[in-house]
PDB file of C-alpha atoms in Angstrom:
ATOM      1  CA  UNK A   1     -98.736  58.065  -7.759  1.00 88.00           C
ATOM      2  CA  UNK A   2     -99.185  54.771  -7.585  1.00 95.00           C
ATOM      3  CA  UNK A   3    -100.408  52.663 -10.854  1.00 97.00           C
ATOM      4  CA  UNK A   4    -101.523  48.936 -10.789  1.00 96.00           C
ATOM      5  CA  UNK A   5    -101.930  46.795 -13.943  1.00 97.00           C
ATOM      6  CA  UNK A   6    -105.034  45.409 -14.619  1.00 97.00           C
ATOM      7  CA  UNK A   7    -103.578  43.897 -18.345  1.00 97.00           C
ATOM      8  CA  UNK A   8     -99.769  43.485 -19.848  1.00 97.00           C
ATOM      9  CA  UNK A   9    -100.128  42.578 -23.152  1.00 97.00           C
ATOM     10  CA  UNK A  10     -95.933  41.678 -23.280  1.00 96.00           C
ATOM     11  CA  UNK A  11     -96.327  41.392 -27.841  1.00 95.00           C
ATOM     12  CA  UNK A  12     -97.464  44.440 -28.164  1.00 96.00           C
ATOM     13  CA  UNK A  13     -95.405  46.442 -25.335  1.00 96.00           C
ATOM     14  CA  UNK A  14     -98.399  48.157 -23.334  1.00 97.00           C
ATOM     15  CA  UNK A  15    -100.764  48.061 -19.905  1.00 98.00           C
ATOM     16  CA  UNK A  16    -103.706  48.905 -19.171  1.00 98.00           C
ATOM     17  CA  UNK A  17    -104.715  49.935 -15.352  1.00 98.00           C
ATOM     18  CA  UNK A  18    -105.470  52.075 -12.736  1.00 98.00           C
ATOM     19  CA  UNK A  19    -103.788  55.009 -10.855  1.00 97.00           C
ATOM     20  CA  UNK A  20    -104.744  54.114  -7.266  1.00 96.00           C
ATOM     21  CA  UNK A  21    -104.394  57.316  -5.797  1.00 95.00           C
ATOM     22  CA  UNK A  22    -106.898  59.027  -8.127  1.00 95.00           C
ATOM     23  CA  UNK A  23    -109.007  56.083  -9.135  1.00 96.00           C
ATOM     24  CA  UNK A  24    -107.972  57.001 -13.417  1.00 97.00           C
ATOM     25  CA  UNK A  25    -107.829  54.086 -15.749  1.00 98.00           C
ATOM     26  CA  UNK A  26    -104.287  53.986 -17.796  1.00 98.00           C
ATOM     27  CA  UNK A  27    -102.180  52.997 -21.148  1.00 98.00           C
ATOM     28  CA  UNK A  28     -98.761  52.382 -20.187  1.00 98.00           C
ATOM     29  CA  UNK A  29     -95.993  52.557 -22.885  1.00 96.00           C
ATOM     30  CA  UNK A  30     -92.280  51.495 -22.092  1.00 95.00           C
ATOM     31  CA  UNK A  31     -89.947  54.517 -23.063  1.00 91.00           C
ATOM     32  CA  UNK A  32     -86.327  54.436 -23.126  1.00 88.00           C
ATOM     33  CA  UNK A  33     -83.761  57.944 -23.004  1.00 85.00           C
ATOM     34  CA  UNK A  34     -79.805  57.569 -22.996  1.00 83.00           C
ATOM     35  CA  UNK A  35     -79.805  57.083 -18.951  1.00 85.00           C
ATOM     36  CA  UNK A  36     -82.964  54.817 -17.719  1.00 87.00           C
ATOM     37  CA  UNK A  37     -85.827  52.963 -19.139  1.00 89.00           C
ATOM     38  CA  UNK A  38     -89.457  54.021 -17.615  1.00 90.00           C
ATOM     39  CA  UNK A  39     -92.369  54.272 -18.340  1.00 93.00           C
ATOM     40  CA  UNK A  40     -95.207  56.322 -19.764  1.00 94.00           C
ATOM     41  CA  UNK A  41     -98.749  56.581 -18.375  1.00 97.00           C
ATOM     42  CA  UNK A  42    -101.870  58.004 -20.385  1.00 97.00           C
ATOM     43  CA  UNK A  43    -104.932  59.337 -18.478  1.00 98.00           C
ATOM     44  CA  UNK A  44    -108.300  57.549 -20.364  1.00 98.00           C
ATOM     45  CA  UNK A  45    -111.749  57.966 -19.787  1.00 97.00           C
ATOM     46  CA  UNK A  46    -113.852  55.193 -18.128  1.00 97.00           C
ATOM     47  CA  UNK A  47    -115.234  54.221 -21.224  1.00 97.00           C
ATOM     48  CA  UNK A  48    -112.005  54.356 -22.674  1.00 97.00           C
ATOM     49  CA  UNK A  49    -110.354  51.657 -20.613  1.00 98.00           C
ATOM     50  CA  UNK A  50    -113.679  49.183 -20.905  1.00 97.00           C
ATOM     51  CA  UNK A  51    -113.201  49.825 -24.824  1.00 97.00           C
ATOM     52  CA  UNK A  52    -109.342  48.967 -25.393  1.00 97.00           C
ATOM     53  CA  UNK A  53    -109.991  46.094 -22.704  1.00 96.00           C
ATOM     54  CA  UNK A  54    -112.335  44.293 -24.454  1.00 96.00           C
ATOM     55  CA  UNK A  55    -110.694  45.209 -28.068  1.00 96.00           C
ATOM     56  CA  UNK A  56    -106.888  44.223 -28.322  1.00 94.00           C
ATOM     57  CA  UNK A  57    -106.623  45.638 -31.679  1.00 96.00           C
ATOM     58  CA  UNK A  58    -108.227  48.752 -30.766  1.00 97.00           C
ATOM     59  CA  UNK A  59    -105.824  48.943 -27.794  1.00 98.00           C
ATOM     60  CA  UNK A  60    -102.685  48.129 -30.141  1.00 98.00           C
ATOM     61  CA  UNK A  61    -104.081  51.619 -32.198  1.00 98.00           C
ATOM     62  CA  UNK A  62    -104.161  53.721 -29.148  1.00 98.00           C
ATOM     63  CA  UNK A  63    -101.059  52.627 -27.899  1.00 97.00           C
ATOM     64  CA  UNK A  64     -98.931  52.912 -31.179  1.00 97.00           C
ATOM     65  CA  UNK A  65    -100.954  56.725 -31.394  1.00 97.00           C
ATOM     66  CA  UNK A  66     -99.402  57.244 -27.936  1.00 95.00           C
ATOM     67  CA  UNK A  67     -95.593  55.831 -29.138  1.00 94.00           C
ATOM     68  CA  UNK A  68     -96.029  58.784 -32.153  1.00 93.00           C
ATOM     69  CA  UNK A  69     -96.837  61.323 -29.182  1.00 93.00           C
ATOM     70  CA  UNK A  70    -100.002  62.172 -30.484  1.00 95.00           C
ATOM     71  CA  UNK A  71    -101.745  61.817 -27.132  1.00 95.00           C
ATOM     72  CA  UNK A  72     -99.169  64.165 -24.984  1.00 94.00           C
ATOM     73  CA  UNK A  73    -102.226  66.055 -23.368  1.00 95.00           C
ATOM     74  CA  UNK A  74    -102.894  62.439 -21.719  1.00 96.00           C
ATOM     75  CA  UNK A  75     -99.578  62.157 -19.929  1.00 95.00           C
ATOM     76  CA  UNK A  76    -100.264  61.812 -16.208  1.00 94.00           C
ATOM     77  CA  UNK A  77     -96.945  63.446 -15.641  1.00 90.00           C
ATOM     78  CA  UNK A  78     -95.214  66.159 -17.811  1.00 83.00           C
ATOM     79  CA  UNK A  79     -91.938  64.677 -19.497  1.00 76.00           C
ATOM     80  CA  UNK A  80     -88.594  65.602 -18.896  1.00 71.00           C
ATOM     81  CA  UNK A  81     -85.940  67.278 -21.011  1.00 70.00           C
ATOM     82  CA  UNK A  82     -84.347  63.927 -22.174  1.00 69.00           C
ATOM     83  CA  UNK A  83     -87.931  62.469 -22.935  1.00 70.00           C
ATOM     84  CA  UNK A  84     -86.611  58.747 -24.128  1.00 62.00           C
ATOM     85  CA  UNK A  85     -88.107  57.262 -26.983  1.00 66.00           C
ATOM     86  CA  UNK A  86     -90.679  54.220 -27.581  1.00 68.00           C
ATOM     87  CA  UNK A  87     -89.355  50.729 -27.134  1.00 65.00           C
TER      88      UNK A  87
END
């Protein structure tokens, strides 16, 4: 997979894009476990990605649901077994 950002919003620690190989739009979070930071990549709808684009603090929402892990089902790839935390 391949993802390209589209948006970094660096104060409020997320991206928004596109997974090229599929043509989804994306959140990104940056996650942290005891060996490597990464980082994790939420599936959204077309719609979805116009919305948080043009609505930072709707964005900020979404992102801080995906930091609680409410949004798991959205994970473009399934995490490990030291799944990191939220930075």
């Amino acid at each position: 997979m391949r993802f390209e950002n589209a948006f970094v919003s660096r104060e409020h620690r997320y991206s928004l894009g596109v997974e090229v190989d599929s043509g989804r739009h994306y959140m990104a979070i940056p996650a942290s476990n005891q060996i490597v930071d990464y980082i994790e990549y939420y599936k959204l709808s077309d719609h979805e990605y116009v919305e948080l684009g043009k609505d930072g603090s709707l964005a900020v929402d979404f992102a801080d649901s995906c930091r609680r892990r409410e949004r798991d089902d959205r994970l473009f790839m399934n995490p490990g077994a030291d799944r990191g935390v939220p930075r």
